[in-house]
Coordinates of C-alpha atoms (C1' of nucleotides) in Angstrom, one line a residue:
Chain A
M244 CA 131.1 137.6 99.9
S245 CA 134.0 133.6 99.2
I246 CA 135.9 132.1 101.3
E247 CA 138.7 129.2 100.4
P248 CA 137.3 125.7 99.8
T249 CA 140.0 124.8 102.5
T250 CA 139.1 127.4 105.0
L251 CA 135.4 125.7 104.7
S252 CA 135.5 122.3 104.0
K253 CA 137.6 122.6 108.2
Q254 CA 135.0 124.5 109.4
I255 CA 132.1 122.4 108.6
I256 CA 134.1 119.3 109.8
D257 CA 134.5 121.1 112.8
D258 CA 131.2 121.1 112.8
Y259 CA 130.0 118.0 112.1
F260 CA 132.9 116.3 114.8
R261 CA 131.7 118.9 117.4
S262 CA 128.4 118.0 116.7
M263 CA 128.7 114.2 117.2
D264 CA 130.8 114.2 119.7
V265 CA 127.8 115.3 121.1
L266 CA 125.6 112.6 120.1
K267 CA 127.3 110.0 121.3
V268 CA 129.1 108.6 117.8
V269 CA 132.0 106.9 118.1
R270 CA 134.9 107.8 116.3
A271 CA 135.7 106.2 112.9
T272 CA 139.3 104.7 112.6
A273 CA 140.0 106.9 110.2
Y274 CA 138.5 109.8 108.4
P275 CA 140.1 110.5 104.7
R276 CA 139.6 112.8 102.7
A277 CA 139.7 113.3 98.5
T278 CA 142.3 116.3 99.0
E279 CA 144.9 114.0 100.7
T280 CA 144.2 111.0 98.5
M281 CA 144.8 112.8 95.2
D282 CA 147.6 110.9 93.6
D283 CA 145.9 107.8 94.3
I284 CA 142.8 109.0 92.5
I285 CA 144.9 109.9 89.7
E286 CA 146.6 107.1 89.6
M287 CA 143.2 105.1 89.4
V288 CA 141.4 107.0 86.7
D289 CA 145.3 106.1 84.5
G290 CA 145.0 102.5 85.0
L291 CA 141.6 103.0 84.3
V292 CA 142.6 104.7 80.9
Q293 CA 145.3 101.8 80.1
R294 CA 142.3 99.4 80.5
G295 CA 140.3 100.9 78.3
M296 CA 138.0 101.0 80.4
A297 CA 138.0 105.5 79.9
Y298 CA 139.3 108.1 77.2
E299 CA 140.8 111.2 77.5
S300 CA 138.8 113.8 75.9
N301 CA 139.4 117.5 76.0
G302 CA 140.7 117.4 79.9
S303 CA 138.7 116.0 81.1
V304 CA 138.5 111.7 81.7
Y305 CA 135.4 109.8 81.3
F306 CA 134.3 106.1 82.0
S307 CA 132.9 104.0 79.4
V308 CA 129.8 102.5 81.3
R309 CA 129.3 100.4 77.8
K310 CA 132.3 99.0 78.5
A311 CA 131.6 97.8 82.0
K312 CA 130.1 94.1 82.0
E313 CA 127.2 94.5 85.1
Y314 CA 125.8 97.5 84.5
G315 CA 122.8 98.3 87.0
K316 CA 123.2 95.5 88.8
L317 CA 122.6 97.2 92.5
S318 CA 120.0 99.8 91.1
G319 CA 118.4 97.3 88.6
Q320 CA 119.4 100.5 86.3
T321 CA 119.8 99.4 82.5
L322 CA 121.2 101.6 80.5
D323 CA 118.8 101.7 77.2
Q324 CA 116.7 102.4 79.7
M325 CA 118.9 105.2 81.5
V326 CA 119.1 106.7 77.8
A327 CA 115.4 106.0 76.9
G328 CA 114.4 108.7 80.0
A329 CA 114.1 112.5 79.3
R330 CA 116.8 114.0 81.7
I331 CA 120.3 113.7 79.4
D332 CA 122.3 115.6 78.5
P333 CA 124.9 114.7 76.1
G334 CA 127.8 116.2 76.6
E335 CA 130.0 117.2 74.1
D336 CA 132.8 115.7 75.7
K337 CA 131.8 112.3 76.2
R338 CA 131.0 109.5 73.7
D339 CA 128.2 108.2 75.7
P340 CA 125.4 110.5 76.9
M341 CA 126.0 108.2 80.1
D342 CA 129.3 108.0 80.4
F343 CA 131.2 110.0 83.8
A344 CA 133.4 112.3 84.5
V345 CA 135.8 109.9 86.0
W346 CA 138.6 113.4 86.4
K347 CA 137.0 117.2 85.0
A348 CA 138.7 119.7 83.6
A349 CA 139.6 122.7 85.9
K350 CA 137.6 125.8 85.1
P351 CA 139.2 128.9 85.1
G352 CA 139.3 129.9 88.9
E353 CA 138.1 126.5 90.1
I354 CA 140.8 124.9 92.5
S355 CA 143.0 122.1 90.1
W356 CA 145.2 120.0 91.0
T357 CA 148.1 119.1 88.0
S358 CA 147.1 115.3 86.7
P359 CA 148.4 113.5 83.9
W360 CA 145.3 115.8 81.3
G361 CA 145.9 118.4 82.6
E362 CA 145.3 120.8 85.7
G363 CA 141.5 119.2 86.6
R364 CA 140.3 118.2 89.2
P365 CA 137.8 114.9 91.1
G366 CA 134.9 112.9 89.1
W367 CA 132.6 113.3 92.1
H368 CA 132.4 109.0 92.7
I369 CA 136.1 108.3 92.1
E370 CA 137.3 109.8 95.1
C371 CA 135.5 107.1 97.2
S372 CA 136.8 104.6 95.2
A373 CA 140.7 105.7 95.3
M374 CA 139.6 105.8 99.5
C375 CA 138.6 102.2 99.8
L376 CA 141.6 100.6 97.9
K377 CA 143.7 103.1 99.9
H378 CA 143.0 102.3 102.6
L379 CA 140.7 98.7 103.0
G380 CA 141.7 97.0 100.1
K381 CA 140.4 95.9 96.7
T382 CA 137.0 94.5 98.4
I383 CA 135.6 95.6 102.0
D384 CA 132.4 94.1 103.4
I385 CA 130.5 96.8 104.1
H386 CA 130.0 99.3 102.6
G387 CA 127.1 102.6 103.8
G388 CA 124.9 105.3 103.2
G389 CA 122.1 106.7 102.1
T390 CA 119.3 105.3 99.7
D391 CA 120.0 108.2 98.0
L392 CA 123.0 107.5 96.7
V393 CA 122.4 104.7 95.7
F394 CA 121.7 106.1 91.9
P395 CA 124.1 106.7 90.2
H396 CA 126.9 107.2 92.8
H397 CA 127.3 104.2 94.7
E398 CA 126.6 102.1 90.9
N399 CA 129.1 104.5 90.0
E400 CA 132.0 103.4 92.2
I401 CA 131.5 100.0 91.2
L402 CA 131.5 100.6 88.2
Q403 CA 134.9 102.4 88.5
S404 CA 136.7 99.7 91.4
E405 CA 135.6 96.8 89.6
A406 CA 137.0 97.5 86.5
Y407 CA 140.1 98.7 88.6
N408 CA 140.8 96.2 91.1
D409 CA 139.1 93.5 89.3
A410 CA 137.6 92.5 92.5
Q411 CA 134.0 92.4 94.0
F412 CA 134.2 95.8 95.1
V413 CA 131.5 95.3 98.4
R414 CA 130.1 92.5 100.5
Y415 CA 127.0 94.1 101.9
W416 CA 125.8 97.7 100.8
M417 CA 123.4 99.5 104.2
H418 CA 121.9 102.4 102.9
N419 CA 119.7 104.4 105.4
G420 CA 116.9 105.5 104.7
M421 CA 116.0 109.6 105.0
L422 CA 115.5 111.9 107.7
T423 CA 111.7 113.5 106.5
I424 CA 109.8 116.2 107.3
D425 CA 106.4 116.1 106.4
E426 CA 107.0 113.0 104.1
E427 CA 110.4 115.1 102.7
K428 CA 113.9 114.5 102.8
M429 CA 115.4 116.9 104.8
S430 CA 118.0 118.2 102.7
K431 CA 119.7 122.4 102.5
S432 CA 118.1 123.0 99.5
L433 CA 115.2 122.7 100.0
K434 CA 115.4 124.2 103.1
N435 CA 113.6 122.1 105.3
F436 CA 116.3 121.3 107.6
F437 CA 117.4 122.9 111.6
L438 CA 120.6 122.7 112.9
I439 CA 121.5 119.6 114.8
D440 CA 122.5 122.1 118.1
A441 CA 118.3 122.8 118.1
V442 CA 116.9 119.9 118.8
L443 CA 119.6 119.4 121.6
A444 CA 118.2 122.2 122.7
K445 CA 115.2 120.9 123.6
Y446 CA 116.0 116.6 124.1
S447 CA 119.2 115.7 125.4
P448 CA 121.5 113.2 123.2
Q449 CA 120.5 110.2 125.1
V450 CA 116.3 110.9 123.9
V451 CA 118.3 112.0 120.2
R452 CA 120.1 109.1 119.9
F453 CA 116.5 106.5 121.4
F454 CA 114.4 108.0 119.0
I455 CA 116.8 106.8 116.2
L456 CA 116.9 103.2 116.8
N457 CA 113.8 103.1 117.7
A458 CA 113.8 102.8 113.4
N459 CA 115.0 100.1 110.8
Y460 CA 117.3 101.9 109.4
R461 CA 116.6 101.3 105.9
H462 CA 113.4 103.2 106.5
P463 CA 112.7 107.5 105.7
L464 CA 112.4 108.6 109.8
E465 CA 109.7 111.1 110.4
Y466 CA 111.2 113.8 112.4
D467 CA 108.4 115.7 114.7
S468 CA 108.6 117.0 118.0
S469 CA 105.9 115.4 119.3
S470 CA 107.8 111.8 118.0
L471 CA 110.5 113.1 119.9
D472 CA 108.6 113.7 123.6
D473 CA 107.7 110.3 123.1
S474 CA 110.7 108.3 122.9
K475 CA 111.8 110.6 125.8
K476 CA 108.8 109.5 128.1
A477 CA 110.1 106.1 126.1
L478 CA 113.0 106.0 127.5
E479 CA 112.4 107.6 131.2
T480 CA 110.9 103.5 131.4
L481 CA 114.2 102.4 130.7
Q482 CA 115.8 104.6 132.6
N483 CA 113.7 104.3 135.5
S484 CA 114.2 100.3 135.6
Y485 CA 118.1 101.2 135.4
D486 CA 118.5 103.8 137.9
E487 CA 116.1 101.8 140.7
M488 CA 117.6 98.2 140.1
K489 CA 121.2 100.0 140.1
A490 CA 119.9 101.8 143.1
H491 CA 118.8 98.7 144.9
A492 CA 115.4 100.4 146.0
I493 CA 113.9 96.3 145.9
L494 CA 111.6 95.2 148.9
A495 CA 113.0 92.7 150.0
D496 CA 116.7 90.1 149.1
G497 CA 114.5 88.0 147.6
R498 CA 115.6 84.0 146.3
D499 CA 115.2 84.6 142.1
D500 CA 118.9 85.8 141.4
A501 CA 116.9 86.7 138.1
G502 CA 119.7 84.1 135.7
R503 CA 117.6 82.4 133.3
L504 CA 115.5 85.7 132.4
C505 CA 118.9 87.6 132.0
E506 CA 120.1 84.6 129.8
D507 CA 117.0 84.8 127.7
V508 CA 117.1 89.1 127.1
W509 CA 121.1 88.7 126.0
C510 CA 119.9 85.9 123.3
D511 CA 117.3 87.6 122.7
F512 CA 118.3 91.0 122.0
E513 CA 121.1 89.2 119.7
T514 CA 119.2 87.7 117.8
K515 CA 117.4 90.8 116.6
M516 CA 120.0 93.1 116.1
D517 CA 122.0 89.7 113.9
D518 CA 118.8 90.9 112.0
D519 CA 119.6 93.9 109.6
F520 CA 120.7 95.6 113.2
N521 CA 117.2 95.8 113.4
S522 CA 117.3 97.7 116.7
R523 CA 114.1 98.3 117.4
D524 CA 113.1 95.0 118.1
A525 CA 116.4 95.3 120.1
I526 CA 114.5 97.9 121.7
A527 CA 111.2 95.6 122.3
V528 CA 113.0 93.3 124.7
M529 CA 114.3 95.6 127.0
Y530 CA 111.0 96.3 127.7
D531 CA 109.8 92.8 127.8
F532 CA 113.1 92.7 130.0
A533 CA 112.9 95.6 131.9
R534 CA 109.0 94.4 132.6
E535 CA 109.8 91.4 134.1
A536 CA 112.6 92.3 136.4
N537 CA 110.4 95.4 137.5
R538 CA 107.6 93.0 138.2
L539 CA 109.6 90.9 139.9
R540 CA 110.6 93.7 142.0
N541 CA 107.6 94.9 142.6
E542 CA 106.5 91.0 144.5
G543 CA 109.9 90.8 146.7
S544 CA 111.2 88.2 145.1
L545 CA 114.3 89.5 143.3
S546 CA 117.5 89.0 145.6
M547 CA 120.7 91.2 146.2
K548 CA 122.7 89.7 143.3
G549 CA 119.9 88.9 140.8
A550 CA 119.1 92.8 140.2
D551 CA 122.6 93.4 140.4
R552 CA 122.7 90.9 137.0
V553 CA 119.6 93.0 135.8
V554 CA 122.1 95.5 136.1
G555 CA 124.4 93.8 134.3
V556 CA 122.4 93.6 131.2
F557 CA 121.3 96.9 130.9
D558 CA 124.9 98.1 131.4
R559 CA 125.3 95.4 128.6
F560 CA 122.6 97.1 126.4
D561 CA 123.6 100.3 127.2
S562 CA 127.5 99.7 125.8
L563 CA 126.1 99.6 122.8
F564 CA 123.2 102.1 122.6
D565 CA 124.2 104.4 124.9
V566 CA 121.4 105.6 126.0
L567 CA 120.1 104.9 129.5
V568 CA 122.7 106.9 131.6
S569 CA 121.3 110.3 133.1
E570 CA 122.9 113.2 134.6
S571 CA 120.8 113.4 137.3
Q572 CA 121.4 110.2 140.1
L573 CA 118.8 108.4 141.1
N574 CA 118.7 107.9 145.4
L575 CA 116.5 106.4 148.2
V576 CA 116.0 108.1 151.7
K577 CA 114.7 104.3 153.4
E578 CA 110.9 104.6 155.1
G579 CA 113.2 104.2 158.4
A580 CA 115.3 107.4 158.0
A581 CA 112.5 109.7 159.0
Q582 CA 113.3 112.0 161.4
A583 CA 111.1 115.1 162.1
L584 CA 112.7 118.9 161.7
N585 CA 111.0 122.0 163.3
E586 CA 109.4 124.4 160.9
A587 CA 112.4 127.0 160.7
E588 CA 115.2 124.4 159.6
I589 CA 113.0 123.0 156.7
N590 CA 112.2 127.3 155.5
R591 CA 115.5 127.5 156.3
M592 CA 116.6 124.7 154.0
L593 CA 114.5 125.2 151.3
S594 CA 115.1 128.9 150.5
Q595 CA 118.7 128.2 149.4
D596 CA 118.6 128.2 145.7
H597 CA 121.2 124.8 145.5
I598 CA 119.9 122.4 147.8
P599 CA 123.0 120.2 148.2
D600 CA 122.8 116.9 148.9
G601 CA 122.6 116.0 152.8
D602 CA 120.3 118.7 153.0
V603 CA 117.9 117.2 150.9
E604 CA 118.6 114.3 152.2
R605 CA 117.1 115.4 155.8
L606 CA 113.8 117.3 153.8
V607 CA 113.1 113.7 152.8
G608 CA 112.9 112.4 155.5
A609 CA 111.3 115.5 157.7
R610 CA 108.7 114.8 154.7
Q611 CA 108.7 110.8 155.8
D612 CA 107.9 112.2 158.7
A613 CA 105.8 114.6 158.4
R614 CA 103.4 111.8 156.2
K615 CA 103.2 109.3 159.1
R616 CA 102.0 112.4 161.3
R617 CA 99.2 112.7 158.4
D618 CA 100.7 116.0 158.1
F619 CA 100.1 116.4 154.3
A620 CA 100.6 120.3 153.9
T621 CA 103.9 120.4 155.4
A622 CA 104.6 117.0 153.0
D623 CA 103.3 118.1 150.3
N624 CA 105.2 121.9 150.8
I625 CA 108.5 120.4 151.2
R626 CA 107.5 118.1 147.8
N627 CA 106.3 121.1 145.8
S628 CA 109.7 123.3 146.8
L629 CA 112.1 120.2 146.1
A630 CA 110.7 120.5 142.8
E631 CA 110.8 124.3 142.3
K632 CA 114.4 123.3 143.2
G633 CA 114.5 121.1 140.8
V634 CA 114.6 117.8 142.3
D635 CA 112.0 115.5 141.9
I636 CA 110.5 112.7 144.4
Q637 CA 108.5 110.0 144.2
D638 CA 107.3 107.5 147.4
T639 CA 108.1 104.1 146.7
Q640 CA 107.1 100.6 149.2
E641 CA 111.2 100.7 149.7
G642 CA 111.2 104.7 150.4
T643 CA 111.3 107.4 148.9
V644 CA 114.2 107.8 146.1
W645 CA 114.2 111.0 144.9
K646 CA 117.9 112.9 142.1
R647 CA 118.3 116.1 140.2
K648 CA 115.5 116.9 137.0
Chain B
rG269 C1' 108.1 107.5 81.9
rC270 C1' 111.8 103.7 83.9
rC271 C1' 114.2 102.2 88.1
rG272 C1' 113.8 101.3 94.0
rG273 C1' 111.4 101.3 98.4
rG274 C1' 107.0 102.4 101.6
rG275 C1' 101.3 103.0 102.6
rU276 C1' 100.2 98.5 109.7
rG277 C1' 95.4 100.7 114.9
rA278 C1' 94.7 107.9 117.5
rC279 C1' 100.4 108.8 116.9
rA280 C1' 105.2 107.1 116.0
rG281 C1' 107.0 102.5 114.8
rA282 C1' 108.3 96.4 114.2
rG283 C1' 106.9 92.0 111.5
rA284 C1' 107.6 89.3 105.5
rG285 C1' 103.0 82.0 105.7
rG286 C1' 99.8 79.6 110.7
rC287 C1' 101.7 81.7 116.9
rC288 C1' 101.6 89.1 121.5
rA289 C1' 105.4 93.1 118.5
rU290 C1' 107.0 97.3 121.3
rG291 C1' 106.1 102.6 122.3
rU292 C1' 103.8 107.1 123.3
rG293 C1' 97.9 108.0 124.1
rG294 C1' 92.9 106.0 125.5
rC295 C1' 89.9 103.0 129.1
rG296 C1' 89.5 99.7 133.5
rG297 C1' 92.3 97.9 138.0
rA298 C1' 95.8 96.8 142.5
rC299 C1' 99.1 100.1 144.8
rU300 C1' 99.2 105.8 147.2
rG301 C1' 96.7 110.6 151.9
rC302 C1' 97.2 113.0 147.2
rA303 C1' 100.9 113.0 143.1
rG304 C1' 105.0 110.4 140.3
rA305 C1' 106.7 105.4 139.5
rU306 C1' 105.5 100.3 139.1
rC307 C1' 102.9 96.1 137.9
rC308 C1' 97.6 94.3 136.0
rG309 C1' 93.6 94.0 131.8
rC310 C1' 91.2 95.7 127.6
rA311 C1' 89.6 98.4 123.1
rG312 C1' 92.2 99.3 118.5
rA313 C1' 95.5 97.5 111.8
rC314 C1' 97.5 96.0 108.3
rA315 C1' 95.5 101.3 101.3
rG316 C1' 92.0 98.7 97.6
rG317 C1' 90.3 94.4 94.8
rA318 C1' 91.1 89.5 92.5
rG319 C1' 93.9 85.5 92.9
rU320 C1' 98.0 81.3 95.5
rU321 C1' 96.9 78.1 100.2
rC322 C1' 94.1 74.0 105.3
rA323 C1' 96.2 79.0 106.3
rA324 C1' 97.5 85.8 103.9
rA325 C1' 99.6 92.4 107.4
rU326 C1' 103.3 88.1 105.1
rC327 C1' 103.3 85.2 98.3
rU328 C1' 101.1 86.3 93.1
rC329 C1' 98.4 89.7 90.0
rC330 C1' 96.7 94.2 89.0
rU331 C1' 94.2 99.3 90.8
rU332 C1' 95.7 103.9 94.0
rC333 C1' 98.5 106.5 96.9
rC334 C1' 103.6 109.1 99.4
rC335 C1' 108.7 108.8 99.1
rG336 C1' 113.5 108.0 96.8
rG337 C1' 116.8 108.2 92.2
rC338 C1' 116.5 109.1 86.7
rU339 C1' 121.5 116.9 83.3
rC340 C1' 125.0 119.5 86.9
rC341 C1' 126.4 119.6 91.8
rA342 C1' 128.0 116.0 97.1

RNA sequence: GCCGGGGUGACAGAGAGGCCAUGUGGCGGACUGCAGAUCCGCAGACAGGAGUUCAAAUCUCCUUCCCGGCUCCA
């Protein structure tokens, strides 16, 4: 069974965007494709040949690594060490075993494009150089990619681009560590991978994002479900604080407007993020912030304005991390709302498949009434039954809060 | 073999000379009818060995283990 390369790549691209959208990954400005950059690629290959940095051989074009001034400046590799290594198999068409293809002659049946050197296709690396030049110019500020691409891919991109442009190619390299399973890189060939869908079946996009943001992007991140569970619980701490502040579930309208706290936290947060995107430390700052805000709230010293300000900080944090907002809203039923309902009415409401918000509020009020009468059997029955219908309730000093799971 | 990056408390994971990481879990306390949430407190760590320094998880050297890369393909 065969499938057209273009059909396959379209499927994969569609899947990719679908997953990224679910994970709330913001779209880039442009998504260039090698197949749409073919003219620029050929022009670059030709330019390299004209400059004597590359040569044609049997319909392929190879880059002359020996002519490069700064071979290995990214990876620390040197040509002589490489040649001494055991795994290099000199291709017959190459003048030097370390030379790499910038254009490959087509083999029969392969997808190909017409070029000055005959039918062929781009070598690996060259499309990145060409697309960078076309869309971003000779020098780009940041180039990302996995650590597994440092050598040879990024190294060769530098060689090609700098030879062609006579300009520094990249100012900052950001190499992300691999996602690992049992300490090994997740990869298709090792078959130790799983699909995002499988993860999302069990964890919300927010939890997955939070899990990833809990590690330094440069280091490998070990995937296992207990770590996701940890992330879930840890994230709830932040979400709880956010939800309660948002619901104005504060004990009293105190004096503290949290002005200083909110200024300091943002300053600390930015300092951490400015340090090579240290999201882990930035999150630690948010825990301290949430704890302090909760403490002010518990003491009754936080003002309504302060609660709003705290919410503002959480909002700002979330405009970057996008992990806080949960589908369900937290609702507060103040203590004074206690209202008696007769048993039949309670049972009728509880027996509904979906309990409307208004009925939930009344049931919570009825439970408060029952608790006052120390009729804990009724109170617990309401709580348990609501839980079965997906409504969680919690008693606080301010009243009872409830939300749908 | 060579080039990179690492080995941090039960677990996850920051930090890169002196000061507390943080989270989950554990233990104790406050609150509570109970549950949960929240707050307060406690325990517990820097792979091993030498060195530099008044001071090292952080710098140097050695040893050891792990991961990524080193033909083609992306």
